[in-house]
PDB file of C-alpha atoms in Angstrom:
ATOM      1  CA  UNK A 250      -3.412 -15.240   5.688  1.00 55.00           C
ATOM      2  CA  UNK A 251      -0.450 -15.790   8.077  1.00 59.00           C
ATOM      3  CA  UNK A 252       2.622 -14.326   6.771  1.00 57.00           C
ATOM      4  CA  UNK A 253       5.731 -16.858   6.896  1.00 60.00           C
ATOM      5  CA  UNK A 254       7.923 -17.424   9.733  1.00 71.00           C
ATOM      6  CA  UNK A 255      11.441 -16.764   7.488  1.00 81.00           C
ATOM      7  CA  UNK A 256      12.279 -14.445   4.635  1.00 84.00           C
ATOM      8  CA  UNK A 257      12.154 -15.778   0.882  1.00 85.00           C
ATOM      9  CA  UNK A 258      15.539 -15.495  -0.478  1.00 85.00           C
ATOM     10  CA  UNK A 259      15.755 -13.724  -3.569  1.00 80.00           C
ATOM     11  CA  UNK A 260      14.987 -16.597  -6.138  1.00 85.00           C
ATOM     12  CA  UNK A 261      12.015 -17.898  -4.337  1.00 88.00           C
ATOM     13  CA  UNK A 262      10.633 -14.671  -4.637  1.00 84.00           C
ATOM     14  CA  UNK A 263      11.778 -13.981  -8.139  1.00 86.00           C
ATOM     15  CA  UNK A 264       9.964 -17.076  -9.097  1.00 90.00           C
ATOM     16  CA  UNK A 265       6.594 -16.078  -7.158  1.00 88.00           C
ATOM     17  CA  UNK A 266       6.872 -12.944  -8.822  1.00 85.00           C
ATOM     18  CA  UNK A 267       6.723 -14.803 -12.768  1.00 89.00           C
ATOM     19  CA  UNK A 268       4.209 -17.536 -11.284  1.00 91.00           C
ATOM     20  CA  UNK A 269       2.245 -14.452 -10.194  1.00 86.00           C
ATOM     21  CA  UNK A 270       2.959 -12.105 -13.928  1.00 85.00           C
ATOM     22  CA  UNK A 271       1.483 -15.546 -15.024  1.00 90.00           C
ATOM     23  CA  UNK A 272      -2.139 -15.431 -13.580  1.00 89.00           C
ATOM     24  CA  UNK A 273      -1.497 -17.651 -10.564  1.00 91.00           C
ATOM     25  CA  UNK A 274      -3.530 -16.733  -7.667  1.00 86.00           C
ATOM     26  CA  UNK A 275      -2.206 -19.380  -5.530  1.00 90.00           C
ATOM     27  CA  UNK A 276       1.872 -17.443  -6.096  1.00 89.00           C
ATOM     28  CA  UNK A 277       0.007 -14.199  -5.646  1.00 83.00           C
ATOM     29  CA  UNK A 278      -1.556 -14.776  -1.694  1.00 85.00           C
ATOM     30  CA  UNK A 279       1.837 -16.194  -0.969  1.00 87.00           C
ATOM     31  CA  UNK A 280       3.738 -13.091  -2.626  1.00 81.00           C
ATOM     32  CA  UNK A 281       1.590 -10.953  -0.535  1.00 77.00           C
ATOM     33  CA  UNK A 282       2.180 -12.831   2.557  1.00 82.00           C
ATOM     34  CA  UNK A 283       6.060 -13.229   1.668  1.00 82.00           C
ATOM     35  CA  UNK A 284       6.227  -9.268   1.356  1.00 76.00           C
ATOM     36  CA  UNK A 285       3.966  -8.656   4.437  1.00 76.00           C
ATOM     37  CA  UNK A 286       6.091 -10.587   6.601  1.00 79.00           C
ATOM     38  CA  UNK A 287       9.464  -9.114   5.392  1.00 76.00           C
ATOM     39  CA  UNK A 288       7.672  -5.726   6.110  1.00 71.00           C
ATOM     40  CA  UNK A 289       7.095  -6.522   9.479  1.00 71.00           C
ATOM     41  CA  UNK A 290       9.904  -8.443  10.584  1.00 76.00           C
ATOM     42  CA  UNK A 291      12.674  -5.787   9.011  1.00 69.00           C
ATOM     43  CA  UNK A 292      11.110  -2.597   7.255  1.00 65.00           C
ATOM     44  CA  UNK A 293       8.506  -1.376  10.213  1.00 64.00           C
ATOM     45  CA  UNK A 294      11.557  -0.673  12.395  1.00 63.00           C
ATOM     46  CA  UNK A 295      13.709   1.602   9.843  1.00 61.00           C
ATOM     47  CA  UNK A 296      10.161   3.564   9.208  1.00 56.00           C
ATOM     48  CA  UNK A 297      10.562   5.733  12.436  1.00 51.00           C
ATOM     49  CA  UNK A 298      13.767   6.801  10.853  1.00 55.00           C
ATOM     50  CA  UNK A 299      12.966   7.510   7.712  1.00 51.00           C
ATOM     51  CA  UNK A 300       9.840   9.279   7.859  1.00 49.00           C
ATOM     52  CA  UNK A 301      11.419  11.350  10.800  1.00 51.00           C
ATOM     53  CA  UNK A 302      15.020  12.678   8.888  1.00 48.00           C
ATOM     54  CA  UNK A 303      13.435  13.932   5.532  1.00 43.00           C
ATOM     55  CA  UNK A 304       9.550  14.909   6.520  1.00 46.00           C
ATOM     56  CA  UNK A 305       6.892  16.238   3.499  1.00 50.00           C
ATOM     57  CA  UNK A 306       8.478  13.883   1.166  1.00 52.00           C
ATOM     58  CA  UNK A 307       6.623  10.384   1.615  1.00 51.00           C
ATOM     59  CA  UNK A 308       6.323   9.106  -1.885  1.00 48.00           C
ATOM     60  CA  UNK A 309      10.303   9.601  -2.288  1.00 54.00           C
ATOM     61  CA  UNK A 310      10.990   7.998   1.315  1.00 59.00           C
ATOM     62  CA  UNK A 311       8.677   5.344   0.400  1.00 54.00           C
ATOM     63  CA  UNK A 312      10.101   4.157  -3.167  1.00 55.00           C
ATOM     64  CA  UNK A 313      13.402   4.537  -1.347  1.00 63.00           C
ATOM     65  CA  UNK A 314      12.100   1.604   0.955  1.00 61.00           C
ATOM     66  CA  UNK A 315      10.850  -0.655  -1.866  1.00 59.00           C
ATOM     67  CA  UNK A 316      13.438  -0.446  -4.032  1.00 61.00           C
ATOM     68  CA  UNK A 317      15.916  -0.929  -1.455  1.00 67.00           C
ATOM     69  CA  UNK A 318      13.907  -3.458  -0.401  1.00 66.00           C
ATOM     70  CA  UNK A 319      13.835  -5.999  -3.909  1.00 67.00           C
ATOM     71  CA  UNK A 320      17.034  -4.625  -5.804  1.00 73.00           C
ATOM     72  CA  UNK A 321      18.140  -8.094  -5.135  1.00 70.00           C
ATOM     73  CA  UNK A 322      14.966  -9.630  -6.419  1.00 74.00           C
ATOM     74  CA  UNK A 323      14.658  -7.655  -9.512  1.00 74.00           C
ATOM     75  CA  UNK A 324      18.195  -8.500 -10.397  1.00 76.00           C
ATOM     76  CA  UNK A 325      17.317 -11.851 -10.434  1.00 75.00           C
ATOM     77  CA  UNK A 326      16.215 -11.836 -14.096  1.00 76.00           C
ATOM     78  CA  UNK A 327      17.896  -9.473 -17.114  1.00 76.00           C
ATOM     79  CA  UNK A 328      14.040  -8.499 -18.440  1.00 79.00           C
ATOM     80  CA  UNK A 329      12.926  -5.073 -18.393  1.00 78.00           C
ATOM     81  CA  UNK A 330       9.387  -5.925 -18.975  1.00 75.00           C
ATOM     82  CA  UNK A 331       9.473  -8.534 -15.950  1.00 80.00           C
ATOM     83  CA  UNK A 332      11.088  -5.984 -13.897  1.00 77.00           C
ATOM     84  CA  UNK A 333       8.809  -3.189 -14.211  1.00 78.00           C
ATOM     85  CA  UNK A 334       5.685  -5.427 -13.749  1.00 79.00           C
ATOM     86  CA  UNK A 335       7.239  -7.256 -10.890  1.00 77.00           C
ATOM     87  CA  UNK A 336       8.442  -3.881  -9.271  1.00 75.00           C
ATOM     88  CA  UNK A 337       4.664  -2.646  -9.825  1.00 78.00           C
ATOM     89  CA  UNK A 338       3.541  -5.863  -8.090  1.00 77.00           C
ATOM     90  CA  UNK A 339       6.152  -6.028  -5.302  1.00 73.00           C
ATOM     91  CA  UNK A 340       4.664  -1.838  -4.732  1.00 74.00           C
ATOM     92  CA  UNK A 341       1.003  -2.804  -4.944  1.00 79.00           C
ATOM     93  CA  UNK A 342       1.658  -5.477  -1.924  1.00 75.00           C
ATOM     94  CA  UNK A 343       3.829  -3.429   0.054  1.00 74.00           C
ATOM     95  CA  UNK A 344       1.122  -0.516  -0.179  1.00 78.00           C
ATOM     96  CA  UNK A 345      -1.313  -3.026   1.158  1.00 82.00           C
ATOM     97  CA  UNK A 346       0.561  -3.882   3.953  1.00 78.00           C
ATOM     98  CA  UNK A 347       1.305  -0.320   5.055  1.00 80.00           C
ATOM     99  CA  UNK A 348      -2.551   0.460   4.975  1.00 85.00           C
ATOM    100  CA  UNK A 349      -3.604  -2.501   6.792  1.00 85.00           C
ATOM    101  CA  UNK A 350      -1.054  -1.921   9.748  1.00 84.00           C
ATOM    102  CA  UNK A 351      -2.219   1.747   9.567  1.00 87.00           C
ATOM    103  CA  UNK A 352      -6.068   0.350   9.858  1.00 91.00           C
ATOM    104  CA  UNK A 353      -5.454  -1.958  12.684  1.00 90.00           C
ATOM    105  CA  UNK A 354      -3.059   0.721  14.798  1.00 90.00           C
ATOM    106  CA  UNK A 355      -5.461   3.041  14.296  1.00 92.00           C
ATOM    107  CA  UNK A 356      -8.463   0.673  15.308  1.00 92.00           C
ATOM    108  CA  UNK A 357      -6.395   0.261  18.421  1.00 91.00           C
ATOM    109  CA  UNK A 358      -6.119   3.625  19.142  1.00 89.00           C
ATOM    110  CA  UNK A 359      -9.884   4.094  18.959  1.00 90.00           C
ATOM    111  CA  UNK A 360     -10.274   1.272  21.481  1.00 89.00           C
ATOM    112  CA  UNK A 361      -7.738   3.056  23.663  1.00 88.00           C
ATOM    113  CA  UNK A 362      -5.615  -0.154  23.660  1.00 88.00           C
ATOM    114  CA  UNK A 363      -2.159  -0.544  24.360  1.00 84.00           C
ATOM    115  CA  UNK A 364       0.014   0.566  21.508  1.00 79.00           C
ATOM    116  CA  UNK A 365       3.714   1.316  22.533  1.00 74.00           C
ATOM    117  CA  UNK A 366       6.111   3.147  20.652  1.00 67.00           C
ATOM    118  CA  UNK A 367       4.933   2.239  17.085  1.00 69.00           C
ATOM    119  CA  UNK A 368       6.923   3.411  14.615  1.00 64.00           C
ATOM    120  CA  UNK A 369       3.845   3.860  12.191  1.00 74.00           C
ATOM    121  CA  UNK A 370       2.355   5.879  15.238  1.00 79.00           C
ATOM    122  CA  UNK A 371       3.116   9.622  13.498  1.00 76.00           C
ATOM    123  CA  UNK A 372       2.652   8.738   9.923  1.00 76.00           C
ATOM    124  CA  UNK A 373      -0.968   7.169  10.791  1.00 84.00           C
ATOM    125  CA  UNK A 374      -2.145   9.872  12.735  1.00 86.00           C
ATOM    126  CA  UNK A 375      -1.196  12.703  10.000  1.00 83.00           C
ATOM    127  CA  UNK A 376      -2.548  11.108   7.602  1.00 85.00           C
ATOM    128  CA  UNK A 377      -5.887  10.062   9.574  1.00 90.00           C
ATOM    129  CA  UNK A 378      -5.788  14.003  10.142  1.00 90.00           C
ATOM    130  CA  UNK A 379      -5.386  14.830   6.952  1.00 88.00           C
ATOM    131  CA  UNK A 380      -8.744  12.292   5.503  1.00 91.00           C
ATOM    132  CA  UNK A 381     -10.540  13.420   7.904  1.00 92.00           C
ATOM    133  CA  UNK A 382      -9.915  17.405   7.234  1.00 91.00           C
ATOM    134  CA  UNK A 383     -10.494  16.790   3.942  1.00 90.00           C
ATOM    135  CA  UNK A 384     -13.304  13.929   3.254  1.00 92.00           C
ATOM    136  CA  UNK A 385     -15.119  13.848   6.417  1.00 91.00           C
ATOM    137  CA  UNK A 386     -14.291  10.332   6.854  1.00 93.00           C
ATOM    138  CA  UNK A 387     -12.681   7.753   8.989  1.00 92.00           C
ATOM    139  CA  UNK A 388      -8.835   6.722   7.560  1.00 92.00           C
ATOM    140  CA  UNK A 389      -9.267   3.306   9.625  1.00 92.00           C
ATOM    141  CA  UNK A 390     -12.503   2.281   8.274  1.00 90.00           C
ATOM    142  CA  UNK A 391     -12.185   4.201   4.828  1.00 90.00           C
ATOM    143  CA  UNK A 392      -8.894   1.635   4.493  1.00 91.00           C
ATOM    144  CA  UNK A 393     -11.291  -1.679   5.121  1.00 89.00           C
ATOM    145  CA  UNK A 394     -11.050  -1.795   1.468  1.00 89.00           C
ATOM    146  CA  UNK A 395     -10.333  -5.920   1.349  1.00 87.00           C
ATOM    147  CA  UNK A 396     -13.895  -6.315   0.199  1.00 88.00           C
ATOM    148  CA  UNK A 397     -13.484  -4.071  -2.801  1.00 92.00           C
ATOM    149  CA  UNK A 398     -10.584  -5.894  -3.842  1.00 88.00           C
ATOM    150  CA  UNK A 399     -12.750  -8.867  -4.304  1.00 89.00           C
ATOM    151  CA  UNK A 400     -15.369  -7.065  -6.174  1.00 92.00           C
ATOM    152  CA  UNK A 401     -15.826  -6.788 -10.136  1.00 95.00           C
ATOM    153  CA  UNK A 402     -13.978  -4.031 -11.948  1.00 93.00           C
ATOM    154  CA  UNK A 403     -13.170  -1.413 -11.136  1.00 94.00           C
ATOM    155  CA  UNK A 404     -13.765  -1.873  -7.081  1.00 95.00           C
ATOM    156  CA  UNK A 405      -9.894  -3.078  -7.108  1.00 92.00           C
ATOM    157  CA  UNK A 406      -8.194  -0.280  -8.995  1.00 94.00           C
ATOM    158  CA  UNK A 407     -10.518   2.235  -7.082  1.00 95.00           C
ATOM    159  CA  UNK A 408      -8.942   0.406  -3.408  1.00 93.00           C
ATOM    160  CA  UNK A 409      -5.414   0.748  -5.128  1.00 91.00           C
ATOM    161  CA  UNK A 410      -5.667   4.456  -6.138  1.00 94.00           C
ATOM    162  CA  UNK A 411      -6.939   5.237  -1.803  1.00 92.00           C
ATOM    163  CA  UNK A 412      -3.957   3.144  -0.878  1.00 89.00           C
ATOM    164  CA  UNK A 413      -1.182   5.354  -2.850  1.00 87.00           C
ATOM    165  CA  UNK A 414      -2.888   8.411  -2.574  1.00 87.00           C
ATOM    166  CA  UNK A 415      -3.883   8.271   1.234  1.00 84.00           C
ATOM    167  CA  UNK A 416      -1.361   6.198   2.891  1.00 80.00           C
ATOM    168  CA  UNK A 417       1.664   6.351   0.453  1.00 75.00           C
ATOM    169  CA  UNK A 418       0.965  10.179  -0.625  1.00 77.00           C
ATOM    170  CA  UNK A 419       1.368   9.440  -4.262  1.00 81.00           C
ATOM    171  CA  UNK A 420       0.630  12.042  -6.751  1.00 85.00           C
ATOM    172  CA  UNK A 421      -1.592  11.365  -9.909  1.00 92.00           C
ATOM    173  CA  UNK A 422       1.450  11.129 -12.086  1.00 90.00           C
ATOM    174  CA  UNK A 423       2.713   8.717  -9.792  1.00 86.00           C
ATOM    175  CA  UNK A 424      -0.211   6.834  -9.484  1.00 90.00           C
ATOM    176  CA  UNK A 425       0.024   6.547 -13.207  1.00 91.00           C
ATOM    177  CA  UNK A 426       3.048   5.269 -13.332  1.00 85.00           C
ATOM    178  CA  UNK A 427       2.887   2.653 -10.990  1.00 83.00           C
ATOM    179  CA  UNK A 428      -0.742   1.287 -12.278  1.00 86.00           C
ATOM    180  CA  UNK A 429      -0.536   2.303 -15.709  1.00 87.00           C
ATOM    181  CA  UNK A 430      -3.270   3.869 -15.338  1.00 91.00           C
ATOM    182  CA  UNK A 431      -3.855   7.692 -16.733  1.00 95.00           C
ATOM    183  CA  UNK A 432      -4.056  10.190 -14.373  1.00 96.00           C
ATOM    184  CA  UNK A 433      -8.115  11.138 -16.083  1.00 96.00           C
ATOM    185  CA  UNK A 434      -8.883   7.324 -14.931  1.00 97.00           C
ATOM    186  CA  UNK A 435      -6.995   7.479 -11.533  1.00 96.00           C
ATOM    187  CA  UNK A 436      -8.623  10.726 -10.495  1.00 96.00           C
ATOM    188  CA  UNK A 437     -12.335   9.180 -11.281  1.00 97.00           C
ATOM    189  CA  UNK A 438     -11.154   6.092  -9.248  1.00 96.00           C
ATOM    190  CA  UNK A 439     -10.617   8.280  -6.279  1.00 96.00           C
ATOM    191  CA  UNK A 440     -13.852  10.707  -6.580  1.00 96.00           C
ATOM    192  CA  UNK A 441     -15.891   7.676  -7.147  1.00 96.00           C
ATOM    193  CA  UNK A 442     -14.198   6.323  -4.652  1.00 95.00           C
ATOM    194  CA  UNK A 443     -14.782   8.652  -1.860  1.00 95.00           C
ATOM    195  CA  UNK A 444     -18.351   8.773  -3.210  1.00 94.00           C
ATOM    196  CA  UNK A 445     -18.779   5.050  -2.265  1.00 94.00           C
ATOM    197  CA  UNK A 446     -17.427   5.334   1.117  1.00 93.00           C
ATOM    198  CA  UNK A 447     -19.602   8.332   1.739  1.00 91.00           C
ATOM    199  CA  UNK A 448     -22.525   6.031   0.929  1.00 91.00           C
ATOM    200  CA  UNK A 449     -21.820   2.840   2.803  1.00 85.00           C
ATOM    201  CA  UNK A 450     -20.568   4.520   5.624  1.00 83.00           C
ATOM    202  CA  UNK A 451     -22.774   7.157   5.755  1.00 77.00           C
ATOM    203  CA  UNK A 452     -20.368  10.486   5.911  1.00 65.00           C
ATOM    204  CA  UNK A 453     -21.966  13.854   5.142  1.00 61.00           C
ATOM    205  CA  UNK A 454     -20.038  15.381   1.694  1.00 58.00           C
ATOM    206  CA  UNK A 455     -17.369  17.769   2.336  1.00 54.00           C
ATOM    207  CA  UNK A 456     -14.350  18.957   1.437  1.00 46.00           C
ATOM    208  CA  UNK A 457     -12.800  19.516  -2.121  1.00 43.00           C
ATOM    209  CA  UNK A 458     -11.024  17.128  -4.868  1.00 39.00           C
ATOM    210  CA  UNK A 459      -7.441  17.035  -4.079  1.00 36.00           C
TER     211      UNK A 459
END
């Protein structure tokens, strides 16, 4: 899905956000390409200087970016209930975008194709490093997850859970606070998880649960 050519000002996305809290599909593809293409066209360039001044501290750097990112959206409406689930939402999508960019850069890289000075160069490669020290696996293809988020429950939540833990560097407790759900549930996600990828990709088991 192409994301669109300008930026949403803050009540078009404010209303995507309810139409999307509401069950409508159609709102949610064009939140996700509304928040993809903001991410591109104005966040991927501040990321080099972020992720460079305070290292070991992604999850903090990251909500730093998001919720710099929709203060103006979320003020939009004087509901704490809409906030928090449209804040979860607005995370979820931005998460996605981070690990698809991540997939394709690293894809490139693979193919030894041209890549430039991309600022999500260092943060793909450490954390590529770091799946691959500990799972055995591939970060590109273990983030090909668009298929699972297509699939029956819980193929979705399981996709979600990689996303924050692997390319955001959530911790369980944050994990649980952003999905809701407890950390028990989000840490069977992930094993079972890494089990399927294991499977369909055929890795050999290794490593330890994090």
């Amino acid at each position: 899905m192409p994301a669109p050519e300008r930026d949403l000002t803050p009540e078009e996305m404010a209303c995507l956000l309810t139409r999307h809290l509401q069950g409508d599909k159609t709102a949610s593809d064009e939140l996700l390409a509304a928040i993809d293409g903001y991410f591109r066209r104005h966040l991927r360039p501040l990321l080099v200087h972020w992720f460079r001044e305070a290292s070991g501290d992604t999850s903090a750097r990251y909500s730093v970016m998001v919720n710099q990112f929709f203060t103006e959206v979320l003020d939009r409406r004087d509901d704490p209930f809409w906030r928090q689930k449209s804040l979860q939402a607005m995370r979820t999508y931005a998460a996605t975008a981070i690990a698809n960019d991540i997939r394709d850069l690293l894809r490139r890289r693979s193919k030894r194709e041209p890549i430039g000075d991309d600022e999500l160069l260092e943060l793909a490669e450490s954390r590529a490093s770091h799946m691959l020290h500990k799972h055995g696996l591939d970060l590109a293809t273990a983030l090909d997850l668009d298929a699972w988020d297509h699939r029956p429950a819980p193929w979705p939540q399981r996709a979600m859970v990689l996303r924050l833990r692997y390319v955001i560097g959530m911790k369980y407790a944050e994990i649980e606070e952003q999905t809701g759900l407890p950390t028990s549930t989000a840490k069977d996600h992930h094993d079972r998880a890494i089990e399927a990828l294991r499977a369909e990709l055929g890795a050999s088991p290794r490593g330890g649960r994090p």
